[in-house]
Coordinates of C-alpha atoms in Angstrom, one line a residue:
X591 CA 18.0 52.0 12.0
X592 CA 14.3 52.3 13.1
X593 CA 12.1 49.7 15.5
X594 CA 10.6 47.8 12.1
X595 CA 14.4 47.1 10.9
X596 CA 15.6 45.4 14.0
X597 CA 11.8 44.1 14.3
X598 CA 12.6 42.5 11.0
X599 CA 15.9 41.7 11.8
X600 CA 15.2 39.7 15.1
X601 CA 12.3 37.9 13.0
X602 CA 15.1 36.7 10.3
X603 CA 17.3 35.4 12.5
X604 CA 15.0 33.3 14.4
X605 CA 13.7 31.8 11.2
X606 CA 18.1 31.6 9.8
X607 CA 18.2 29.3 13.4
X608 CA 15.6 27.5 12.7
X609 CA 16.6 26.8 9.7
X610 CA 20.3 25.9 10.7
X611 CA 18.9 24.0 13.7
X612 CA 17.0 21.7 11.1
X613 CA 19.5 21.4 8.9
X614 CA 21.8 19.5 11.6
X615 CA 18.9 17.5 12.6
X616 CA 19.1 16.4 8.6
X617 CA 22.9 15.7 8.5
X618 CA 22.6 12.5 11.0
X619 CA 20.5 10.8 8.6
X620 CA 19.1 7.7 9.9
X621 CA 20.4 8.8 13.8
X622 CA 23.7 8.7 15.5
X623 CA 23.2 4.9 16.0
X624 CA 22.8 4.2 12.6
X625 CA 26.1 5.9 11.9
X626 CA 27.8 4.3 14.3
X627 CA 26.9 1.0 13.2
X628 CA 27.7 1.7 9.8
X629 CA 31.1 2.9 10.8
X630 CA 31.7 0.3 12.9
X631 CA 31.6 -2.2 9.0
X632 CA 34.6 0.4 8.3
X633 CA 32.7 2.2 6.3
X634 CA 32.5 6.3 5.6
X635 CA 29.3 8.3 5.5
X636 CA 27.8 9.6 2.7
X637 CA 28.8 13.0 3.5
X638 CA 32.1 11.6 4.7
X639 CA 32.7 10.4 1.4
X640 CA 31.1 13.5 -0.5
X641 CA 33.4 15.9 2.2
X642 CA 36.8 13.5 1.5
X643 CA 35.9 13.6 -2.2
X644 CA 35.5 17.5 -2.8
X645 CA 38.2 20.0 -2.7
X646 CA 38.9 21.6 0.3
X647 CA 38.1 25.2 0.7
X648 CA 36.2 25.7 -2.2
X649 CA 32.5 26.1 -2.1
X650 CA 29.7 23.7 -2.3
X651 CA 26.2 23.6 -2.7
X652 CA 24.0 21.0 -1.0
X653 CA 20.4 19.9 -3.4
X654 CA 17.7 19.1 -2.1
X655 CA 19.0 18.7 1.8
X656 CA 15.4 18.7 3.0
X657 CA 14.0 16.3 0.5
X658 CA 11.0 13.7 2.4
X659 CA 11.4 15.8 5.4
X660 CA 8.2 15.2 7.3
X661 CA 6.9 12.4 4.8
X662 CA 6.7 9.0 4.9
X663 CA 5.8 8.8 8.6
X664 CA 4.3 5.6 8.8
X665 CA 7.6 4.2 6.9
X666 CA 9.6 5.9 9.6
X667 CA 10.7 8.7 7.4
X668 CA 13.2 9.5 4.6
X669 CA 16.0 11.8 6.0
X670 CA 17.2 13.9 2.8
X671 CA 15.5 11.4 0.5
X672 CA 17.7 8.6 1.7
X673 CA 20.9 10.6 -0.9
X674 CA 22.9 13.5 -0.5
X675 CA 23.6 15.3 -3.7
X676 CA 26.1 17.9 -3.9
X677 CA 27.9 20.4 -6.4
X678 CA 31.4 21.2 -5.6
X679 CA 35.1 20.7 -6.9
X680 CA 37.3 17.5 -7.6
X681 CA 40.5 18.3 -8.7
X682 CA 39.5 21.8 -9.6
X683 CA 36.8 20.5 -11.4
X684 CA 33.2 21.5 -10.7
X685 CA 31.4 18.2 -10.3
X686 CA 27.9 17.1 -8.9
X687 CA 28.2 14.0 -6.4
X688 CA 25.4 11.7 -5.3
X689 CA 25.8 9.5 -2.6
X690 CA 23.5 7.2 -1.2
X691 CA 22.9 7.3 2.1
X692 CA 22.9 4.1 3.6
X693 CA 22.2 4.7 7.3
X694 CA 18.8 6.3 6.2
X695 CA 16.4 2.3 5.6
X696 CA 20.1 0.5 4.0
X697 CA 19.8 3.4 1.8
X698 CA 16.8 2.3 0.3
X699 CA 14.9 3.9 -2.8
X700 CA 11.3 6.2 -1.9
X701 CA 9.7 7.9 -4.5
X702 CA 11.6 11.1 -2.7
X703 CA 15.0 9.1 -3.4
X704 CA 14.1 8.6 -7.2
X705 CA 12.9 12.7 -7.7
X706 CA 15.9 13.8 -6.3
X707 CA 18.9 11.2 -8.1
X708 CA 16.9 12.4 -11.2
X709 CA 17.3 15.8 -10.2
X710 CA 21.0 15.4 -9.4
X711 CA 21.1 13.9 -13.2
X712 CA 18.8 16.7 -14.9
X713 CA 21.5 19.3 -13.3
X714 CA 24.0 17.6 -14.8
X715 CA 22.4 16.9 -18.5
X716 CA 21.6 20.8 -18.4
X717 CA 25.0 22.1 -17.2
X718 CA 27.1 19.2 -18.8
X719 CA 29.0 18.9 -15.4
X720 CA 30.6 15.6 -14.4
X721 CA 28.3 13.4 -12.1
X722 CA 29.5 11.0 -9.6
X723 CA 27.8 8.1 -7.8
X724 CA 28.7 6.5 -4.6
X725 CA 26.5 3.8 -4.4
X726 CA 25.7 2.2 -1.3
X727 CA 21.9 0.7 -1.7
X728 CA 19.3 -2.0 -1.0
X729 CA 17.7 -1.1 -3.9
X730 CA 13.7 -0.2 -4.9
X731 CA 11.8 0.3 -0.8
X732 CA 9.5 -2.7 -1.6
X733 CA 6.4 -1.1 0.6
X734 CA 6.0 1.6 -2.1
X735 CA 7.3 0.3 -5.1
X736 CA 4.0 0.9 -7.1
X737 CA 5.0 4.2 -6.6
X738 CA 8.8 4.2 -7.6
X739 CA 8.9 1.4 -10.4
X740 CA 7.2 1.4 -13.3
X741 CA 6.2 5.6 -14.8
X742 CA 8.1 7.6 -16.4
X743 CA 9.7 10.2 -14.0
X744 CA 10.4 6.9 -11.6
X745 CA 13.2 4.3 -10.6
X746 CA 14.0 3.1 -14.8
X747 CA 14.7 6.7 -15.6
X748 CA 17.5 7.1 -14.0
X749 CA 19.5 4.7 -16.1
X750 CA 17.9 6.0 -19.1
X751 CA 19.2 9.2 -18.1
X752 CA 22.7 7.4 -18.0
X753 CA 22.6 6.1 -21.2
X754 CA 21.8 9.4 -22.5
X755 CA 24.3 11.4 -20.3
X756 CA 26.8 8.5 -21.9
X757 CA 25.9 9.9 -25.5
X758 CA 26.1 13.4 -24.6
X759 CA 29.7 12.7 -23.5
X760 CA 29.1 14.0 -20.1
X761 CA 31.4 12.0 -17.6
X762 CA 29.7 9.3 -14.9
X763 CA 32.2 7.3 -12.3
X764 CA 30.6 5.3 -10.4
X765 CA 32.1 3.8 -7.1
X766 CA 29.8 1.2 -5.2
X767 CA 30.8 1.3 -1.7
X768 CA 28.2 -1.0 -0.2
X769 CA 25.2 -2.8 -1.6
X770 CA 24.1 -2.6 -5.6
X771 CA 21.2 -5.1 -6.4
X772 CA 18.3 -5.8 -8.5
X773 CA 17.6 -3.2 -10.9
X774 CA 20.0 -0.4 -9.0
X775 CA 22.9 -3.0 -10.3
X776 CA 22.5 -0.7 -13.6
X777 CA 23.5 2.8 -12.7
X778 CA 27.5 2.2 -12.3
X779 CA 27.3 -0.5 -14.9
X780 CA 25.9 2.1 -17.1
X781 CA 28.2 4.9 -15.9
X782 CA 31.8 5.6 -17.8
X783 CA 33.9 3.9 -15.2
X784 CA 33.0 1.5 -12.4
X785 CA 35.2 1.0 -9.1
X786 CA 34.0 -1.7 -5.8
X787 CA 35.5 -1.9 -2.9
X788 CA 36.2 -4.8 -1.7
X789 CA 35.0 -6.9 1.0
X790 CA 32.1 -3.9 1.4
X791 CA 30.6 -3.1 -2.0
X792 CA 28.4 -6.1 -4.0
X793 CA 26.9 -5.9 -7.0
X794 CA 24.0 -8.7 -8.0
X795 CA 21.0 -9.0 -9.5
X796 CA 19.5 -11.1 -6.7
X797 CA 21.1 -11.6 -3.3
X798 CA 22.4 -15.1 -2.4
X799 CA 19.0 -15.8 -0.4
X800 CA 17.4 -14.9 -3.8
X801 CA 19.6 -17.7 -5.7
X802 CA 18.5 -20.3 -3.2
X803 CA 15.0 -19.8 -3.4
X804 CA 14.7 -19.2 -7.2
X805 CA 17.4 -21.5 -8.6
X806 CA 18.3 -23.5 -5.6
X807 CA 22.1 -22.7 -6.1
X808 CA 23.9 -22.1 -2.4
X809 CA 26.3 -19.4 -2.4
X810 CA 27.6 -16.2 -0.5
X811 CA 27.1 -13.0 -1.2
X812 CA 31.0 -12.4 -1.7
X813 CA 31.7 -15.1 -4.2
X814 CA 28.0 -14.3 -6.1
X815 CA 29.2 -10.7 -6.7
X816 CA 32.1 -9.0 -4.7
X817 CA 35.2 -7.0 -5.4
X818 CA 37.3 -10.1 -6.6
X819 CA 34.3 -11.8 -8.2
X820 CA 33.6 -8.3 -10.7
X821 CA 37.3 -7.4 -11.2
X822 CA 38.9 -11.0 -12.1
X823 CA 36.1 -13.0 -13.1
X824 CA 32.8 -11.3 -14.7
X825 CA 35.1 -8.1 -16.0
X826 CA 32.3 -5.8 -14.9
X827 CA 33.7 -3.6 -12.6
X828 CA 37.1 -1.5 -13.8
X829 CA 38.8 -0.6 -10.0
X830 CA 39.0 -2.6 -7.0
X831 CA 39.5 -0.3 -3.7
X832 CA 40.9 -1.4 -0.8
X833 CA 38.4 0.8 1.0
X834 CA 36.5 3.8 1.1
X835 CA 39.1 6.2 1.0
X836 CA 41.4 4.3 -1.7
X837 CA 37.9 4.5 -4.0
X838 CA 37.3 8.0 -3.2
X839 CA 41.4 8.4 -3.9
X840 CA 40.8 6.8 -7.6
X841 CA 37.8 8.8 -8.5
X842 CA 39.9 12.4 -7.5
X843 CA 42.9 11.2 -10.2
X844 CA 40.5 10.1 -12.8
X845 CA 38.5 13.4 -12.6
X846 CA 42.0 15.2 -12.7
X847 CA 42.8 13.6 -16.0
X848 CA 39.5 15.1 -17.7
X849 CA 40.1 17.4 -20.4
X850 CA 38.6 21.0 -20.7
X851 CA 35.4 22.0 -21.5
X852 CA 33.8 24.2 -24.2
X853 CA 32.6 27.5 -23.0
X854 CA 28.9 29.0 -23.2
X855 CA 30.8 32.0 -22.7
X856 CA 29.1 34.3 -20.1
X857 CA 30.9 37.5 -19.5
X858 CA 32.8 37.3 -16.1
X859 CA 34.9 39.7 -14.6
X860 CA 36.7 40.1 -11.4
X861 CA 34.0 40.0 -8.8
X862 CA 33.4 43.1 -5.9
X863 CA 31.6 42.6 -2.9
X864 CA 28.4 44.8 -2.2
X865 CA 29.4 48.1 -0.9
X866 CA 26.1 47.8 1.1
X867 CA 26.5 45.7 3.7
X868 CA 24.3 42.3 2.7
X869 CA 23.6 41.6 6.8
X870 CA 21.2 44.7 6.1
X871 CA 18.6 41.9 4.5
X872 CA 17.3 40.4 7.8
X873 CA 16.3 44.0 8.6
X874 CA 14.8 44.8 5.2
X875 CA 12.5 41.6 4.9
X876 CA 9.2 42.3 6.6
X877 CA 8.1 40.0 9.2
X878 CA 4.7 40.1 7.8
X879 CA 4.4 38.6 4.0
X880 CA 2.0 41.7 3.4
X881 CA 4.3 44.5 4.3
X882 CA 6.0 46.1 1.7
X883 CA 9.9 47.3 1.2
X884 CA 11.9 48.6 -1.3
X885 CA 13.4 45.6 -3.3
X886 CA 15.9 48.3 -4.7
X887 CA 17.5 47.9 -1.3
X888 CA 17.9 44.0 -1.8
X889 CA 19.5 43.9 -4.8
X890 CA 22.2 46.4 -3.9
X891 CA 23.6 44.2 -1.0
X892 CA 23.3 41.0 -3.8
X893 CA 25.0 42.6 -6.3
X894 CA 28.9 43.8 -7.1
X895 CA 29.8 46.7 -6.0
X896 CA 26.0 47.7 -5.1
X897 CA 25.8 48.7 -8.8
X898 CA 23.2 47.9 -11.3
X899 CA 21.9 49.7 -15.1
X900 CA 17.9 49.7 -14.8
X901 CA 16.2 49.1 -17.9
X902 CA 12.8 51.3 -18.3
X903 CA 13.1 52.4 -14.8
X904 CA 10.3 54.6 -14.9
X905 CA 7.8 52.2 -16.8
X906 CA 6.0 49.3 -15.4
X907 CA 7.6 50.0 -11.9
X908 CA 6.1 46.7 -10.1
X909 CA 9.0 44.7 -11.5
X910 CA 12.2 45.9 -11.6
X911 CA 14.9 44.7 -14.3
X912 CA 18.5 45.7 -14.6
X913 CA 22.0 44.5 -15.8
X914 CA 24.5 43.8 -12.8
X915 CA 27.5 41.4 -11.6
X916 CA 27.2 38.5 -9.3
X917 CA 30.8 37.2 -8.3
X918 CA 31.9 39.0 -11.4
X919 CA 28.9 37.2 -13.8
X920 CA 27.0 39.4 -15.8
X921 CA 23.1 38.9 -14.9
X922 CA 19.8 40.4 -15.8
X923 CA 17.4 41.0 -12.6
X924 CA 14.0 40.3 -12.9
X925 CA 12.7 41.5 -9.3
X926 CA 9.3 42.1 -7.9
X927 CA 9.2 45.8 -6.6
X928 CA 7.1 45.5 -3.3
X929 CA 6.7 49.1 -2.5
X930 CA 3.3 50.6 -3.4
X931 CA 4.0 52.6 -6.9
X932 CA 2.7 55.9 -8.0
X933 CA 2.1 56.1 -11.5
X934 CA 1.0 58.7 -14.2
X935 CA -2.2 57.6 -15.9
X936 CA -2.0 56.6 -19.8
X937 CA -4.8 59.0 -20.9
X938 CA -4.7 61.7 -17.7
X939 CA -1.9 63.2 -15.6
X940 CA -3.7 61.9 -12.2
X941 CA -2.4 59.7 -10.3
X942 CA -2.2 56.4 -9.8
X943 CA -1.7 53.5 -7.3
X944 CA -0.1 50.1 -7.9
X945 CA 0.3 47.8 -5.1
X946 CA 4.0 46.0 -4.5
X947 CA 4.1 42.4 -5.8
X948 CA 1.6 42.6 -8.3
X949 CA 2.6 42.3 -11.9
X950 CA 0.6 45.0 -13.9
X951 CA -0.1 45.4 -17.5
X952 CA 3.2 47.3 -18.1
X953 CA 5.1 45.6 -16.0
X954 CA 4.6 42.3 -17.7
X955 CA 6.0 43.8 -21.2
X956 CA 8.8 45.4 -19.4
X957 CA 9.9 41.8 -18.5
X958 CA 8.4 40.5 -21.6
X959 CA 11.8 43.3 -23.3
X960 CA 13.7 42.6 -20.7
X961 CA 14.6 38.8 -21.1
X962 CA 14.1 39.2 -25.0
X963 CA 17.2 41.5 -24.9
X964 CA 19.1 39.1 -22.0
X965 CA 18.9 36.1 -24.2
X966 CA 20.1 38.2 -27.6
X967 CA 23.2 39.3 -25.3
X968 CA 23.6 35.4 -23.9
X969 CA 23.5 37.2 -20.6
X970 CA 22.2 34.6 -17.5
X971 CA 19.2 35.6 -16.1
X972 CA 18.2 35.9 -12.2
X973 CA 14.3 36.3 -11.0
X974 CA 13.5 37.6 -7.9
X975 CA 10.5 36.6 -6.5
X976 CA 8.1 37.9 -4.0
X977 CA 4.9 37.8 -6.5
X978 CA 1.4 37.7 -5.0
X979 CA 0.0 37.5 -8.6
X980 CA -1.1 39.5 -11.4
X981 CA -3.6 42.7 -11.2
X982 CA -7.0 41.4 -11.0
X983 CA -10.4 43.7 -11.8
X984 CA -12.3 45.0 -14.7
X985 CA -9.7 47.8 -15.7
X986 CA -6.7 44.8 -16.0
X987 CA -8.6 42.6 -17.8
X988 CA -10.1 45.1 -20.2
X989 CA -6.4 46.5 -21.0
X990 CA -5.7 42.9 -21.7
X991 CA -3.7 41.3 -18.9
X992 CA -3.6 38.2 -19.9
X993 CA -2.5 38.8 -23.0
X994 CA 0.6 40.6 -21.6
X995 CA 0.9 37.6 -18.7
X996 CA 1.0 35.2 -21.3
X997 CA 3.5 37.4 -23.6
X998 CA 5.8 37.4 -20.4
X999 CA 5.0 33.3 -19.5
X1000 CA 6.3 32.6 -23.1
X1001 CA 9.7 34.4 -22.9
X1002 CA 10.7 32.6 -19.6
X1003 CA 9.2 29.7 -21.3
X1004 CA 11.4 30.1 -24.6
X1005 CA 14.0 31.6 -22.7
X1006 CA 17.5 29.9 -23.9
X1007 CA 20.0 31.3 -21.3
X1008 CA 20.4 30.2 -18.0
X1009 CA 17.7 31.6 -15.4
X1010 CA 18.4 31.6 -11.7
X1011 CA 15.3 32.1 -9.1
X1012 CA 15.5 33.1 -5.6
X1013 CA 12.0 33.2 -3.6
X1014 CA 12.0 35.9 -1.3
X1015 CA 8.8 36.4 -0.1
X1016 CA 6.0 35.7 -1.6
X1017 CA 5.6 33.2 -4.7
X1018 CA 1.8 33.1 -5.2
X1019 CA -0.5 31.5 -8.4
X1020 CA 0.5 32.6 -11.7
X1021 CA 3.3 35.1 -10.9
X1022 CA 5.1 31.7 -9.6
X1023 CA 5.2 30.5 -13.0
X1024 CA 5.8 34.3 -14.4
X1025 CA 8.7 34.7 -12.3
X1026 CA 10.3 31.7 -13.5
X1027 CA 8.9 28.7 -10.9
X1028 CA 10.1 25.5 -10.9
X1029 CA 7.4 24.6 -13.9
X1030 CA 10.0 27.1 -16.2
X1031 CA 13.3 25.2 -15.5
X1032 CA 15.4 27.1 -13.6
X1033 CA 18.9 25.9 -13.5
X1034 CA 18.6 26.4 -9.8
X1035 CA 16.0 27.3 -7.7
X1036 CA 16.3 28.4 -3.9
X1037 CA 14.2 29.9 -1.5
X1038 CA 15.1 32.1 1.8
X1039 CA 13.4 31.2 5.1
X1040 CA 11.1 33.8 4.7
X1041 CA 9.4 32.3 1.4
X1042 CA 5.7 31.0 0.9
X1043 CA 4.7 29.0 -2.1
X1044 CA 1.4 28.7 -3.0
X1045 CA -2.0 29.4 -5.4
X1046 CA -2.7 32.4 -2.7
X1047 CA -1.7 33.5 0.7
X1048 CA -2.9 31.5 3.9
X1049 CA -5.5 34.4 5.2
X1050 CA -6.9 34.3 1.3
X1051 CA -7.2 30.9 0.7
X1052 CA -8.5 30.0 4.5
X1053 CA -11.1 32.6 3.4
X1054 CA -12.5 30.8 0.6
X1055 CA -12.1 27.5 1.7
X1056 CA -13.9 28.6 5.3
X1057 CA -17.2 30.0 2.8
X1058 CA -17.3 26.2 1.1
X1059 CA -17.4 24.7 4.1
X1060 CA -19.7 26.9 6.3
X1061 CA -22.1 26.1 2.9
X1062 CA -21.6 22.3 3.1
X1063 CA -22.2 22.6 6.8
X1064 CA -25.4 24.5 6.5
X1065 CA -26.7 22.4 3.6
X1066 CA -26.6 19.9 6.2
X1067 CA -28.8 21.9 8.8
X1068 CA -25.8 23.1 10.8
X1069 CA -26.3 26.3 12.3
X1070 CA -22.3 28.0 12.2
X1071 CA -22.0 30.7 15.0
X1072 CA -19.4 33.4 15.5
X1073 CA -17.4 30.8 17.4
X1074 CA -17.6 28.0 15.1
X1075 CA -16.6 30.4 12.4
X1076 CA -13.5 31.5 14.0
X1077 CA -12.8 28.2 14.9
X1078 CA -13.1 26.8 11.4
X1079 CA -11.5 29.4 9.7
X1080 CA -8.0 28.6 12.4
X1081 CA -8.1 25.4 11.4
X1082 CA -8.5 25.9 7.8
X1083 CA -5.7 28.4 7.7
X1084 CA -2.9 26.5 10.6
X1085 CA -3.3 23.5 7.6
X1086 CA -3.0 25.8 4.7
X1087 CA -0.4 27.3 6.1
X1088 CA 1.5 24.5 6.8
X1089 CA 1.4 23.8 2.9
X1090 CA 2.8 27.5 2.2
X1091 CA 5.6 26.8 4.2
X1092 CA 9.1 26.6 2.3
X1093 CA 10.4 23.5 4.1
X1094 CA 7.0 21.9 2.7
X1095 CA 8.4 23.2 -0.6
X1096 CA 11.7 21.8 -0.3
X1097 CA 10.3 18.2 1.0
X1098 CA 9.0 18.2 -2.2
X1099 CA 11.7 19.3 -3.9
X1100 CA 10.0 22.0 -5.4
X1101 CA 13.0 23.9 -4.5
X1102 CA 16.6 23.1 -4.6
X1103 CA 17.2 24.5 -1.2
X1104 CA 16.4 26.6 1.8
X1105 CA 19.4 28.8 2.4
X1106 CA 20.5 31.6 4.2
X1107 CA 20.3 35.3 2.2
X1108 CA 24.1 35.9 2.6
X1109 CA 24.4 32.3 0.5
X1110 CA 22.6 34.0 -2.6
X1111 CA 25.9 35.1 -4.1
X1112 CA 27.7 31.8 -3.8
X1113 CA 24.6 29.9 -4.8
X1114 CA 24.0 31.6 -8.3
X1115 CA 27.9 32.0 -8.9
X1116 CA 28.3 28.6 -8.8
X1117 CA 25.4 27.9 -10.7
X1118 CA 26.3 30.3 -13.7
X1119 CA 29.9 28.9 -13.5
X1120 CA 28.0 25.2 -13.8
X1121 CA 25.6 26.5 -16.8
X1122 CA 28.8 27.8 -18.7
X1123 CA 29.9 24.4 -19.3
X1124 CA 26.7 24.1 -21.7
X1125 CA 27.5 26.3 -25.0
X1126 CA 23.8 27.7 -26.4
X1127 CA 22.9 25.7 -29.0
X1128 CA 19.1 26.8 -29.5
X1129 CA 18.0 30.4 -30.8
X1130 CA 16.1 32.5 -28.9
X1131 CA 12.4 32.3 -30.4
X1132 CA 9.4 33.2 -28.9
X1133 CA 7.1 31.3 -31.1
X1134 CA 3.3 32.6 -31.7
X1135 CA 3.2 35.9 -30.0
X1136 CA 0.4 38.3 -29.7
X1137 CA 1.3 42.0 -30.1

């Protein structure tokens, strides 16, 4: 190995512990206190519950872990959005599982909380999977509620979501495990089958202190709507638990008695592991995001066997696409080749140069044929990004680049197969949305530690925005030395860059996940075995296409 690889390599690491460090720092929620108190009511976790509830020993993959990280700070933050979601295995089932988290403001609804439940409920409408909801919540977090209540994508969609997961015949059990009032009463009303646990879990839709001051009835919280109150009396809930555990316990032999689903039928084999060794990643990614590397050498430690059939390997070499396995799934690559390309000219035999990461003319109708003939085979598609845009200059936009961009926008658009993205590098401007961003509905997204998101990189875009404001500030009759300049322009840039950042991404939830590279297998396996439970239904059309 030369100095750059194990230059590369100690750089990955660093950023796979920070990233591991965080993650733990995420998993306690609202503190160690918090947990202790809420253990001490002799109550689980949320990711007790979600850890009791899944099979043992068969993967998982955590959503959205680092949703509202770093937001909220004058509300005292949202750890994880306040909900852990998860997809994993009941019964030998695969399953998505959304637990409140009530440790993090008595589990309390931000605008973060609402994205990701309706996140958790899009995976499921899209995949057909079974959800489940372990509700323990105070309901709508009043301080923001004009940002939470009354749009479209906020708190009511959720249980229209229900309602239309109900008609779709996609299976909800609901178990409330704590508090369930107001509007939040809904969701495990509206689910298939509703358990409480008694003495712990309420449901109401005001509190007793709400009774007394709007009706002027006195009464506790236990009699207004507990365990015995909802199973004997109002008939609303179907299970009453002893505790957490006995609830948890019902759920698992419910989901065991669910029949079988029907197939989309994606070809699956038994799965190889890379014969290249996949560690060989944190030595391959560049520590600079301008560097370039041979993406070839990324895809053979993702895929089976290190084994993969290129299609048009010689034309339109910026983007690489080929057939290969993942865990024994058939997938189509769509990869950004970063490595600086020389090419044969169309009209002379010179040569010519095309830089890594930019999507050219030729390139863009190779991927335009490319996931035409994935979706005609039903075969699941995976994009790898690490984009800084498409070819810019006279020569591109005379041959008609956007014309081929937008040929290649409207197939992922139209695309009717399953697409998987993983951000590698770089994910910059329109080649986000070319290489299947979150904008195109990917089943999942992820991004490594290594990712940026952004319109341009932090060194372009600290560029321009340093010329705007050296104008404003001159306009004004400030003189801007040297010094000033350099200053400005670090400013500009730390703030920028702070935005490019993939754990400002995922706080958003503009990403599913940050995760370690050697996770990419197990991450798009389990999403393609999720996506088979959703038989294609929809042809493959691309619409109005320019030729």
């Amino acid at each position: 190995m030369d100095i750059n690889f194990n230059k590369n390599e100690d750089h990955n690491k660093l950023l796979l512990s920070e990233l591991k460090s965080r993650l733990l720092k995420v998993k306690l929620g609202g503190g160690e206190s918090r947990i202790k108190s809420h253990q001490s009511k002799g109550k689980m976790t949320a990711r007790e519950r979600i850890d009791y509830i899944l099979d043992d020993k068969k993967p998982a993959i955590e959503i959205a872990a680092f949703a509202g990280e770093d937001m909220y700070k004058e509300h005292g933050g949202c750890p994880s959005g306040g909900v852990v979601v998860k997809i994993g295995y009941i019964k030998d089932k695969q399953c998505i599982v959304v637990a409140n988290d009530a440790t993090v403001k008595a589990g309390a609804w931000f605008p973060i909380t609402a994205k990701k439940n309706l996140r958790a409920q899009e995976i499921a409408i899209e995949n057909k999977l079974p959800i489940i909801y372990l509700v323990d919540s105070a309901g709508v977090y009043l301080p923001m509620q004009d940002e939470i209540f009354p749009d479209k994508e906020h708190f009511g969609r959720i249980f229209r979501n229900n309602a239309i997961m109900s008609s779709m015949g996609i299976t909800q059990i609901a178990a409330v495990m704590g508090s369930c009032v107001a509007g939040g009463a809904y969701l495990p009303i509206m689910s298939d089958e509703a358990l409480i646990v008694d003495k712990t879990g309420s449901i109401f839709l005001a509190g007793s202190y709400l009774v007394k001051a709007a009706i002027g009835e006195t009464i506790d919280n236990e009699t207004l709507g507990g365990a015995t109150t909802h199973c004997e009396v109002s008939g609303v809930t179907d299970y009453k638990a002893k505790n957490d555990k006995h609830a948890l316990d019902t759920i698992k032999n419910i989901v065991d008695k669910i029949g079988d689903y029907d197939k989309a039928g994606f070809n699956r084999i038994a799965p190889q592991k890379p014969k290249e060794n996949p560690e060989d990643i944190y030595g391959i990614i560049p520590k600079s995001r301008a560097d370039q590397y041979d993406m070839y050498d990324v895809i053979k430690r993702l895929v089976d066997d290190s084994e993969f059939e290129e299609y048009k390997a010689g034309y339109g070499q910026t983007i690489i696409t080929c057939y290969a396995r993942i865990d024994g799934w058939a997938v189509g690559i769509v990869a950004n080749q970063r490595k600086i390309i020389k090419t044969k000219g169309a009209k002379t035999k010179s040569s010519e140069m095309q830089f890594g990461g930019v999507i050219y003319n030729d390139s863009a109708d190779k991927a335009t044929r490319f996931i035409a003939n994935c979706n005609q085979k039903k075969i699941p598609l995976v994009f790898l990004q690490d984009v800084t845009g498409f070819m810019v200059g006279s020569k591109s936009e005379h041959s008609g680049i956007i014309k081929d961009g937008a040929k290649m926008v409207n197939a992922v658009s139209n695309s009717v197969v399953p697409k998987f993205t993983v951000i590698i590098g770089n994910s910059y401007g329109a080649g986000n949305y070319a290489m299947c961003g979150k904008a195109y509905d990917p089943r999942l997204i992820v991004a490594w530690p290594s990712a940026e998101l952004a319109v341009m990189s932090g060194n372009s875009a600290a560029k321009v925005l340093l010329q705007i404001e050296k104008a404003s500030l001159e306009k004004q009759g400030e003189k801007i030395t040297p010094e000033k300049e350099e200053a400005l322009f670090n400013k500009i840039k730390a703030r920028y860059d702070n935005q490019v950042s993939p754990y400002y991404a995922a706080a958003r939830i503009w990403t599913d996940a940050i995760i370690d590279p050697l996770d990419t297998r197990k991450w798009l396996s389990l999403g393609i075995e999720a996506a088979n439970h959703a038989p294609i239904k929809k042809p493959f059309n691309l619409g109005v296409l320019q030729v």
